[in-house]
mmCIF file of C-alpha atoms in Angstrom:
data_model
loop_
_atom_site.group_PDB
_atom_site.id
_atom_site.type_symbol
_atom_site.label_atom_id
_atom_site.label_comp_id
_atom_site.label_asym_id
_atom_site.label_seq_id
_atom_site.Cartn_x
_atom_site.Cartn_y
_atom_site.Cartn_z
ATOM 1 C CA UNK A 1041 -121.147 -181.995 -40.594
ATOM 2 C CA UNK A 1042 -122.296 -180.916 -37.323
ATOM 3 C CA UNK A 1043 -124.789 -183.082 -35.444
ATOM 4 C CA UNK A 1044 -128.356 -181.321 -35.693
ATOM 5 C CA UNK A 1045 -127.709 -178.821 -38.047
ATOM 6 C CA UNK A 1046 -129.462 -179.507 -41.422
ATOM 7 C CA UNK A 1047 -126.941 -179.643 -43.930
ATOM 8 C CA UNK A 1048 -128.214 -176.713 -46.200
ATOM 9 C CA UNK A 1049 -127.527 -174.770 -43.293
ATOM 10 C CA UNK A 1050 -123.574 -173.583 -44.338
ATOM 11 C CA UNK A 1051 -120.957 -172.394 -42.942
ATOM 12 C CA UNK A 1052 -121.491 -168.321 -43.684
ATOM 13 C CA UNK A 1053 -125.406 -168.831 -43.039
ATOM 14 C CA UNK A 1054 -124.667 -170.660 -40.049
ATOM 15 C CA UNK A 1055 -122.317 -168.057 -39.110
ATOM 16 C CA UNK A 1056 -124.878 -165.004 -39.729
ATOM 17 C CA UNK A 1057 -128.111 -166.507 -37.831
ATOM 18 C CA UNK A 1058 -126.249 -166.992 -34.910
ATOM 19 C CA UNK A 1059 -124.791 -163.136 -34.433
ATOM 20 C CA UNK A 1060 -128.842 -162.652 -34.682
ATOM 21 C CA UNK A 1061 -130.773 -161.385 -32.401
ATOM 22 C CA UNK A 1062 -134.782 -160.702 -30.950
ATOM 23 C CA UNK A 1063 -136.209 -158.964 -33.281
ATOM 24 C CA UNK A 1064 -133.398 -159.165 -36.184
ATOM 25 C CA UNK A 1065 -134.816 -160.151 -39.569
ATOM 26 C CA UNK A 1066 -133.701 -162.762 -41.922
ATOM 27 C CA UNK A 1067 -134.566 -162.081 -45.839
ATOM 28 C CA UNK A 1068 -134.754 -165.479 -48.397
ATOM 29 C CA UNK A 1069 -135.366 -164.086 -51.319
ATOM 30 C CA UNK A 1070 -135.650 -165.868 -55.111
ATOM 31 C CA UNK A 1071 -133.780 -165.952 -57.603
ATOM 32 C CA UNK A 1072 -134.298 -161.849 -59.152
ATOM 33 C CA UNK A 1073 -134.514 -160.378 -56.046
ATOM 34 C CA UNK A 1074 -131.991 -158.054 -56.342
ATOM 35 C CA UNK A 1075 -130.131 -159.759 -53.456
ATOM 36 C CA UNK A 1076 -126.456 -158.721 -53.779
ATOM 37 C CA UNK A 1077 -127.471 -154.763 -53.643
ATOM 38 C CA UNK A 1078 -130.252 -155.307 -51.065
ATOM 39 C CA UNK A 1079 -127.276 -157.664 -48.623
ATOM 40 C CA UNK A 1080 -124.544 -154.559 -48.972
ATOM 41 C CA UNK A 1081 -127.496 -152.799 -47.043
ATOM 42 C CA UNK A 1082 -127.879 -155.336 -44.360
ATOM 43 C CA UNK A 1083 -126.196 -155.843 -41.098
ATOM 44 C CA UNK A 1084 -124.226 -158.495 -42.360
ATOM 45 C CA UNK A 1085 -122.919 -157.060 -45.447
ATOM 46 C CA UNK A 1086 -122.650 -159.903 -47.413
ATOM 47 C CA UNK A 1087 -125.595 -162.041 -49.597
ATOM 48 C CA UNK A 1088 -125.779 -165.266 -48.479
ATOM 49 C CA UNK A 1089 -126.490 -168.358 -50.787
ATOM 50 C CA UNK A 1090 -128.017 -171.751 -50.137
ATOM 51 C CA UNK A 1091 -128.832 -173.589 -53.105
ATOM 52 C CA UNK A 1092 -132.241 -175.342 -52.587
ATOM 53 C CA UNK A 1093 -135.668 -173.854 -53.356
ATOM 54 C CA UNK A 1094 -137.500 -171.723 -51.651
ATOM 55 C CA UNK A 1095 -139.823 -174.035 -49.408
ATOM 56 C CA UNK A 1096 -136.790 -176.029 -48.799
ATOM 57 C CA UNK A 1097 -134.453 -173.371 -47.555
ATOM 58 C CA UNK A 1098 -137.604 -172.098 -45.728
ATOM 59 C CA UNK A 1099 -137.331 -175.716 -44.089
ATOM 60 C CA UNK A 1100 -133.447 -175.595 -43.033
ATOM 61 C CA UNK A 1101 -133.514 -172.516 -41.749
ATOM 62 C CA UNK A 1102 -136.757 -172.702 -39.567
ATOM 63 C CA UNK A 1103 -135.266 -175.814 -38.107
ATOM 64 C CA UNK A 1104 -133.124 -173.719 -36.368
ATOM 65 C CA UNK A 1105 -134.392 -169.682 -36.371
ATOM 66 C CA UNK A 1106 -136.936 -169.392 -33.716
ATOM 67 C CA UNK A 1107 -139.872 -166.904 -34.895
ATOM 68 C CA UNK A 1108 -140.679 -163.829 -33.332
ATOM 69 C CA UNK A 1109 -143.891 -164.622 -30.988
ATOM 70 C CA UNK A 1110 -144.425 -160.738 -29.761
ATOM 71 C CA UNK A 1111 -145.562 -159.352 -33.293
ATOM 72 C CA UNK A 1112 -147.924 -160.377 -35.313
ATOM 73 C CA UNK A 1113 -145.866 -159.727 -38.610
ATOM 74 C CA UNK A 1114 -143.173 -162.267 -38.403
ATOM 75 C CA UNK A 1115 -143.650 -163.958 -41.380
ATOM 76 C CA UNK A 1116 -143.851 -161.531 -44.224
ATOM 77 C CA UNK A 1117 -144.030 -162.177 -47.843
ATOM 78 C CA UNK A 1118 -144.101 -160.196 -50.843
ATOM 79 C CA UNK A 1119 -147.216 -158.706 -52.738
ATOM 80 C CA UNK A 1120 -148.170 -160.046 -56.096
ATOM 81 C CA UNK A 1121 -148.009 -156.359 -57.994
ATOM 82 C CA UNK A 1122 -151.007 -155.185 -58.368
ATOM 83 C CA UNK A 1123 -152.725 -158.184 -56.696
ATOM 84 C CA UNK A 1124 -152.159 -157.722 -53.046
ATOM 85 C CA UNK A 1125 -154.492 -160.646 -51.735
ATOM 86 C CA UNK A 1126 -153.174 -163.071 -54.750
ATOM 87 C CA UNK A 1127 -151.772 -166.008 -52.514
ATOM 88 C CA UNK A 1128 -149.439 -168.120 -55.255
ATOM 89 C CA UNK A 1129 -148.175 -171.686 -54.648
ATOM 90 C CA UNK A 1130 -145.072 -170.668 -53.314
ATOM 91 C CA UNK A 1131 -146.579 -168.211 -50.340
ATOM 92 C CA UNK A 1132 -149.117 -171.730 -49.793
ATOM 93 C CA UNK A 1133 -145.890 -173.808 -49.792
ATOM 94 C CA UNK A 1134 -143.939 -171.380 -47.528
ATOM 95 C CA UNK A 1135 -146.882 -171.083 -44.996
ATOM 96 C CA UNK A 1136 -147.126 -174.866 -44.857
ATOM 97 C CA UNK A 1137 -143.208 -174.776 -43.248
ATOM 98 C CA UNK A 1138 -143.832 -172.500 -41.485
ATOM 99 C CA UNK A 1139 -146.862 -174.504 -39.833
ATOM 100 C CA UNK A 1140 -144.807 -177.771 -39.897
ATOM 101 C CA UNK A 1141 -141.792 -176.070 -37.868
ATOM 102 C CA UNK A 1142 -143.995 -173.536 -35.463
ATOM 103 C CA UNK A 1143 -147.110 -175.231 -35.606
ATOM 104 C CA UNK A 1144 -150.205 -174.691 -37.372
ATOM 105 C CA UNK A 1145 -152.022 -171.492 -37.783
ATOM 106 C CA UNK A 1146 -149.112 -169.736 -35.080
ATOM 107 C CA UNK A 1147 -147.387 -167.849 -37.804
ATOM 108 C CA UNK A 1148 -149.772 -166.019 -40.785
ATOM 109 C CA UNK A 1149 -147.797 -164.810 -43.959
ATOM 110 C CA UNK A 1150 -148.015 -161.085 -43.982
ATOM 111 C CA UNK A 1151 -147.912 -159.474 -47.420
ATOM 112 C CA UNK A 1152 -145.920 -156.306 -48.064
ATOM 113 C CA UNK A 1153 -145.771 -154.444 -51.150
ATOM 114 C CA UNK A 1154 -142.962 -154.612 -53.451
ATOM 115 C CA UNK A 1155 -141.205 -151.613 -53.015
ATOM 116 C CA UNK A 1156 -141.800 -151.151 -49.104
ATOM 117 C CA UNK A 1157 -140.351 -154.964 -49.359
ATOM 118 C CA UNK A 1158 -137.110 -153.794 -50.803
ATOM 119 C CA UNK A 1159 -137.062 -150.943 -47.493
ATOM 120 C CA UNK A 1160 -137.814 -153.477 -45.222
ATOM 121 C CA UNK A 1161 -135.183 -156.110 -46.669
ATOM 122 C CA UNK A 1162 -132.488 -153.492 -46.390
ATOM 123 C CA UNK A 1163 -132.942 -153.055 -43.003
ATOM 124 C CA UNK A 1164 -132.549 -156.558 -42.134
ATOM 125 C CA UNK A 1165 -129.840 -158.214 -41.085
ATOM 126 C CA UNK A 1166 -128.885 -160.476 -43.750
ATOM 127 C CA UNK A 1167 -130.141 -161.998 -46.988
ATOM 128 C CA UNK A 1168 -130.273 -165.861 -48.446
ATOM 129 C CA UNK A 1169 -130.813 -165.755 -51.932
ATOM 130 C CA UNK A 1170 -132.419 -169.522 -52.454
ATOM 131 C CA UNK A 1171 -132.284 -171.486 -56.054
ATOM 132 C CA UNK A 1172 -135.722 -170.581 -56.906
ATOM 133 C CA UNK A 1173 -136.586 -169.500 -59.950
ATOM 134 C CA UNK A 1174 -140.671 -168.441 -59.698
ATOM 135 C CA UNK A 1175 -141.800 -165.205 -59.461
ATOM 136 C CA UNK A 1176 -142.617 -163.559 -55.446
ATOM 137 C CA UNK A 1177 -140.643 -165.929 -53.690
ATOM 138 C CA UNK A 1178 -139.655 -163.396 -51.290
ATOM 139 C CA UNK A 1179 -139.838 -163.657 -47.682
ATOM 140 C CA UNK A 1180 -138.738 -161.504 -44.174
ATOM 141 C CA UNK A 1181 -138.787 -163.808 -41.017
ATOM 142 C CA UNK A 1182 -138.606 -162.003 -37.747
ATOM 143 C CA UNK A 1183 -135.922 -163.773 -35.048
ATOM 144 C CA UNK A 1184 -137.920 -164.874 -31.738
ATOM 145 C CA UNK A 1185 -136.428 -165.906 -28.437
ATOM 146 C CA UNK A 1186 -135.235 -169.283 -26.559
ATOM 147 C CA UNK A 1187 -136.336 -169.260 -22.840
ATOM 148 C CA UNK A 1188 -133.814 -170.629 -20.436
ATOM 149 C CA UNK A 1189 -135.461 -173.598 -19.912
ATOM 150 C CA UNK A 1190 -135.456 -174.675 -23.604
ATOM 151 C CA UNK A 1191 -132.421 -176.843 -25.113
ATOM 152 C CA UNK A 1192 -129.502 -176.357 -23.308
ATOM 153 C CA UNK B 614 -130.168 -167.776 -30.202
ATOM 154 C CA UNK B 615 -130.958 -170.981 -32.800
ATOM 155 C CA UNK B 616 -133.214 -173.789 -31.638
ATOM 156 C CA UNK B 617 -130.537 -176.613 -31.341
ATOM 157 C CA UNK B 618 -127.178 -175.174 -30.781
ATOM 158 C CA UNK B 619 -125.555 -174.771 -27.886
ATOM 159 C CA UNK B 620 -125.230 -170.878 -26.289
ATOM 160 C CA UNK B 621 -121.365 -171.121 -26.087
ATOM 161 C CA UNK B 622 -121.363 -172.246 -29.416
ATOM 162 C CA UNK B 623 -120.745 -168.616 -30.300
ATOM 163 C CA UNK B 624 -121.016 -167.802 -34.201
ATOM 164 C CA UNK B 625 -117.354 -167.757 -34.641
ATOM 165 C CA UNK B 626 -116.828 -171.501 -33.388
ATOM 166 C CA UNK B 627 -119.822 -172.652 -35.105
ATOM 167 C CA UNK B 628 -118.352 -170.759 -38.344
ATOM 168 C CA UNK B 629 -114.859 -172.896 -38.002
ATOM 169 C CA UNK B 630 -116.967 -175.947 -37.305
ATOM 170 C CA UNK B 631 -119.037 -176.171 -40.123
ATOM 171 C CA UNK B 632 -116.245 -175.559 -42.281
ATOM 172 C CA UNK B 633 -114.944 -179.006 -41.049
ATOM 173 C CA UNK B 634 -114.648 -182.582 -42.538
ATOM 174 C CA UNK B 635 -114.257 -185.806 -41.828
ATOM 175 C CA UNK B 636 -110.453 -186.619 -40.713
ATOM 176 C CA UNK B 637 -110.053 -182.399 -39.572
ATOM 177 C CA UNK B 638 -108.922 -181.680 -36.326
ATOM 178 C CA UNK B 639 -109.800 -179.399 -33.664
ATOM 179 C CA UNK B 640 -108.075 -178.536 -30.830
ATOM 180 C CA UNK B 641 -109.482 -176.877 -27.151
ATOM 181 C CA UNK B 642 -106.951 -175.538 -24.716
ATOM 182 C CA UNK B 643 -106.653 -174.097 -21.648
ATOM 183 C CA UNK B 644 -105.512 -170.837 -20.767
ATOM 184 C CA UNK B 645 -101.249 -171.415 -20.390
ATOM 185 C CA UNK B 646 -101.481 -172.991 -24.352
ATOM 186 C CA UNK B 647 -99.567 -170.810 -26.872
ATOM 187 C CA UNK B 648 -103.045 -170.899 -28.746
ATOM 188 C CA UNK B 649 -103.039 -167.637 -30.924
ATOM 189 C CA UNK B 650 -99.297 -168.942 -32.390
ATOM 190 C CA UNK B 651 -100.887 -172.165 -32.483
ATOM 191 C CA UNK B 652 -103.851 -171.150 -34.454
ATOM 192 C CA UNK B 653 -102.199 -168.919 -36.670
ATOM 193 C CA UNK B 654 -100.745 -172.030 -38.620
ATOM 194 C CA UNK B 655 -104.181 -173.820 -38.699
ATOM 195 C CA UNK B 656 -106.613 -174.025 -41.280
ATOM 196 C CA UNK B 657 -109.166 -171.738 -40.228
ATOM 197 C CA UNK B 658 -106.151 -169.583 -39.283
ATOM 198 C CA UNK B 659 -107.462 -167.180 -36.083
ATOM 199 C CA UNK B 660 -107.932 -168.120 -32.780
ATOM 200 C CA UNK B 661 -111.561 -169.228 -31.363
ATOM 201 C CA UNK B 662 -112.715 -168.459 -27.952
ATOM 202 C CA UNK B 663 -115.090 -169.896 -25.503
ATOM 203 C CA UNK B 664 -115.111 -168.204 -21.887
ATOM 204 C CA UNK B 665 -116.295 -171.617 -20.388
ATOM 205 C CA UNK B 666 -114.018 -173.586 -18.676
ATOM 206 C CA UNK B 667 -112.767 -177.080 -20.204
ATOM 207 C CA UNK B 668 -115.022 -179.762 -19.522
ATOM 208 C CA UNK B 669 -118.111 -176.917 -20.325
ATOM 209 C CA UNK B 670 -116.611 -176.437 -23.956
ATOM 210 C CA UNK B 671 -116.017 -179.835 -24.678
ATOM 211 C CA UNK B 672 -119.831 -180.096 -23.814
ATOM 212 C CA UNK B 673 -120.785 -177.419 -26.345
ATOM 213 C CA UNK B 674 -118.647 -178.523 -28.802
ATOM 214 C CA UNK B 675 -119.458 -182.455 -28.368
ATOM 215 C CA UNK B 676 -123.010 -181.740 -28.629
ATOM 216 C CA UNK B 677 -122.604 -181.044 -32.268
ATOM 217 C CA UNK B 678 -119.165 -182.560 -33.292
ATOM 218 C CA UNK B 679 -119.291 -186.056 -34.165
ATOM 219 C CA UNK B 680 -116.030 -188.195 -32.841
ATOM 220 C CA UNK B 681 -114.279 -190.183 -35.561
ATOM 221 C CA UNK B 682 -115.121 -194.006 -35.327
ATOM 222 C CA UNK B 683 -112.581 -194.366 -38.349
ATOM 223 C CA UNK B 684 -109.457 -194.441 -36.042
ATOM 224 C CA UNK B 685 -108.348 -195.089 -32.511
ATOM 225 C CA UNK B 686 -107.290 -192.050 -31.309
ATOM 226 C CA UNK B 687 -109.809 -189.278 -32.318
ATOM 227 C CA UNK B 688 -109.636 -187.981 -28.919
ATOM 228 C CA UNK B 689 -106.365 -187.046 -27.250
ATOM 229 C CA UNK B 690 -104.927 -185.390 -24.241
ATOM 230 C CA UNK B 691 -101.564 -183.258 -23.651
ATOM 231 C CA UNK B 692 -99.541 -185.881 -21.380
ATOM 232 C CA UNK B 693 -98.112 -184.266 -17.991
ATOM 233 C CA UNK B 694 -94.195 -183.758 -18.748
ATOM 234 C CA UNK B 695 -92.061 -186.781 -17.354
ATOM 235 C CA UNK B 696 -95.251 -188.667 -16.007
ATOM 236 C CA UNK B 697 -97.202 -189.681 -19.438
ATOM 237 C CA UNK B 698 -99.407 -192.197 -17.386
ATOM 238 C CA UNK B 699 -100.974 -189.862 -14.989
ATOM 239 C CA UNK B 700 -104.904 -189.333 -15.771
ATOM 240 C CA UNK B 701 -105.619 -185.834 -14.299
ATOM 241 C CA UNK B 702 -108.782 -184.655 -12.882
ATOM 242 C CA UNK B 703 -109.221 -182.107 -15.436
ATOM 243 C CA UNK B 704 -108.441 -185.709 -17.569
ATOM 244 C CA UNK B 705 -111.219 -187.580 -16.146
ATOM 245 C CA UNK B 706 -113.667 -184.319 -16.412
ATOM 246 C CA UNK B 707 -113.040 -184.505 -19.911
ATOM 247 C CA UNK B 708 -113.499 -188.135 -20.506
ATOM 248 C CA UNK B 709 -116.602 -187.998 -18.746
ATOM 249 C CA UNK B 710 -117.922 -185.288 -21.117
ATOM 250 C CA UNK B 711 -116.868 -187.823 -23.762
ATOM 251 C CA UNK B 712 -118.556 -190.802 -22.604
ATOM 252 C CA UNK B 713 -121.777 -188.458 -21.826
ATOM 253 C CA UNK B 714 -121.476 -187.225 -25.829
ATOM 254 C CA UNK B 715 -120.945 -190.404 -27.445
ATOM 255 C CA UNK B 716 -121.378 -193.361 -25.062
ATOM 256 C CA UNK B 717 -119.583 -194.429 -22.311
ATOM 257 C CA UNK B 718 -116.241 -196.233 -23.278
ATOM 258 C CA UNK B 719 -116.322 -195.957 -27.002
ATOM 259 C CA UNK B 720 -113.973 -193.479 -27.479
ATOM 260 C CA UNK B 721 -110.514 -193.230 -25.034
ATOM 261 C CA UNK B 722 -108.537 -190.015 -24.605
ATOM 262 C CA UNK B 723 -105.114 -190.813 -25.409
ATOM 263 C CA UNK B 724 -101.976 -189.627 -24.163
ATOM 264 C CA UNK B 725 -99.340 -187.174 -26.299
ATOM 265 C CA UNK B 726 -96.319 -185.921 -25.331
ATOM 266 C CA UNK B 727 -96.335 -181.747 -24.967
ATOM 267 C CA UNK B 728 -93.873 -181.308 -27.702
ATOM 268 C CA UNK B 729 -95.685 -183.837 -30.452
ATOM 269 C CA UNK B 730 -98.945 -181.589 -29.206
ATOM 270 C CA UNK B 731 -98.038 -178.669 -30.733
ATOM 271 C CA UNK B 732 -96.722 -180.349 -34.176
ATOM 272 C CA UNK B 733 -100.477 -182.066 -34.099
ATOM 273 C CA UNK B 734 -102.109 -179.013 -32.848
ATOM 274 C CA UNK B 735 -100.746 -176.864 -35.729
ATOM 275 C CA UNK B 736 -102.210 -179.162 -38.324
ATOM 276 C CA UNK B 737 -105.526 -178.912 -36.989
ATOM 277 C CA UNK B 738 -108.357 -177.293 -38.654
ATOM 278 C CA UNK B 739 -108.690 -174.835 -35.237
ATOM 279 C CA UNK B 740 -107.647 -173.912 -32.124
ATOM 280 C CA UNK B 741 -110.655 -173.274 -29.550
ATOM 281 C CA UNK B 742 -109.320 -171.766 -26.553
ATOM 282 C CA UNK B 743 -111.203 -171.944 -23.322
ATOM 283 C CA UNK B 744 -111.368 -169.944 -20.007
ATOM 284 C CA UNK B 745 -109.911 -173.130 -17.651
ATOM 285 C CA UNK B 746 -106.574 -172.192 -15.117
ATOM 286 C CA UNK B 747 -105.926 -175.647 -15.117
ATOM 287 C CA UNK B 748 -102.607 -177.310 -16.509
ATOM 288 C CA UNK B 749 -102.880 -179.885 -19.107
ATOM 289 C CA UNK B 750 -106.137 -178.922 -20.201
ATOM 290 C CA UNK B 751 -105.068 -179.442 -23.845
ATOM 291 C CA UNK B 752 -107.200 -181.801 -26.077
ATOM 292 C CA UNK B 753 -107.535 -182.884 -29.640
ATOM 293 C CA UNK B 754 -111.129 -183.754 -31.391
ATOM 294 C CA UNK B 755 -110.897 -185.523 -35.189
ATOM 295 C CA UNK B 756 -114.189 -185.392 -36.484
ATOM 296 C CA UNK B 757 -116.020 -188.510 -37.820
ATOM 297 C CA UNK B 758 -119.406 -188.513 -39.959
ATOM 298 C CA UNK B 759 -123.299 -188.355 -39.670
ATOM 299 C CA UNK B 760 -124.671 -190.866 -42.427
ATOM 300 C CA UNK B 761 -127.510 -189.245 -44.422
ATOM 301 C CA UNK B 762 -129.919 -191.581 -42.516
ATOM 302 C CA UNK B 763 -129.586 -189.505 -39.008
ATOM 303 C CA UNK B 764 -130.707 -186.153 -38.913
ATOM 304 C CA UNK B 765 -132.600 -184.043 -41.886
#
């Protein structure tokens, strides 16, 4: 274990945020999202798995992957079909980390629709499928910057 | 960049060191050490780089790699050949980098001879080699444990 890395964060997830870059976007998708043949698409090349629920991966990953500050789509979630304003529990419980890690109101889920989801998630550069089983738990987060006189 | 990781933390030596447990080894050398023979018999089994010099890496690694408390020698040194006793500068750098990591005099580098090194060195988990000119610059981390109270 590695000192202030959250533990969902493994070794090939670990290994894939940090070859990312400004602008470089991260897909955690649920459970049917067809991840594996969305991830050959990616940068990466290979799905990623962390085996926690959505909000929770959500959590372990935004402890660590800064969000993009100079758009105003960074967080972007998937359209109910049909019912493009329809915000579900899980977009509510995925906005609340995001809140908790950027701070409140910073970072607005955008929603995409489904199929211009699946073109946008195949130009990212990797995908974490999450253990979570409900329906539109689907999620693109845009990779900010550190300043120099942040951290190290 | 992540929030909490070091920049010369690069994602190949953050790869290796998430892969590691408690007990694994991992070695950081300077620039004369056979390192990419070395590493081949390791674990992880390729050679990491950091183009820092020695007490810079041990920095970046230390700030996420947690020293063993479980033994007495969890950090050792290459001993000069014939004069096992001297402390070099490059010695005390390191030490220092120690005591900054984990507290001052809780964990003493101790001495091996060049020869019983290598044996160690190619049962580590991986071979980190940095960008130091110096001789000697040859050290061995085991890594300890983070109890599920610190951290996330």
């Amino acid at each position: 274990m590695l000192k202030s890395v959250h533990p969902l964060l493994n070794a090939e997830v670990l290994y894939a945020m940090r070859q990312m870059g400004h602008g470089d976007d991260l897909v955690i998708a649920d459970t049917n999202f067809p991840a594996e043949t969305v991830a050959r698409e990616t940068t990466f090349g290979r799905l990623l798995r962390i085996d926690a629920d959505l909000p929770g991966t959500v959590r372990a990953v935004l402890s660590q992957f800064p969000l993009d500050t100079f758009v105003d789509n960074a967080a972007r979630r998937m359209e109910v079909v049909g019912k493009p304003a329809e915000v579900l529990p899980i977009h509510a419980e995925v906005q609340r980390e995001i809140d908790a890690a950027e701070g409140a109101g910073k970072f607005k889920l955008v929603g995409v629709e489904r199929f211009a989801f699946y073109e946008a998630a195949k130009k990212s550069f990797a995908v974490i499928q999450a253990h979570e089983r409900r329906f539109y738990g689907c999620f693109i987060f845009k990779m900010g910057v550190i300043p120099p006189e942040q951290g190290f």
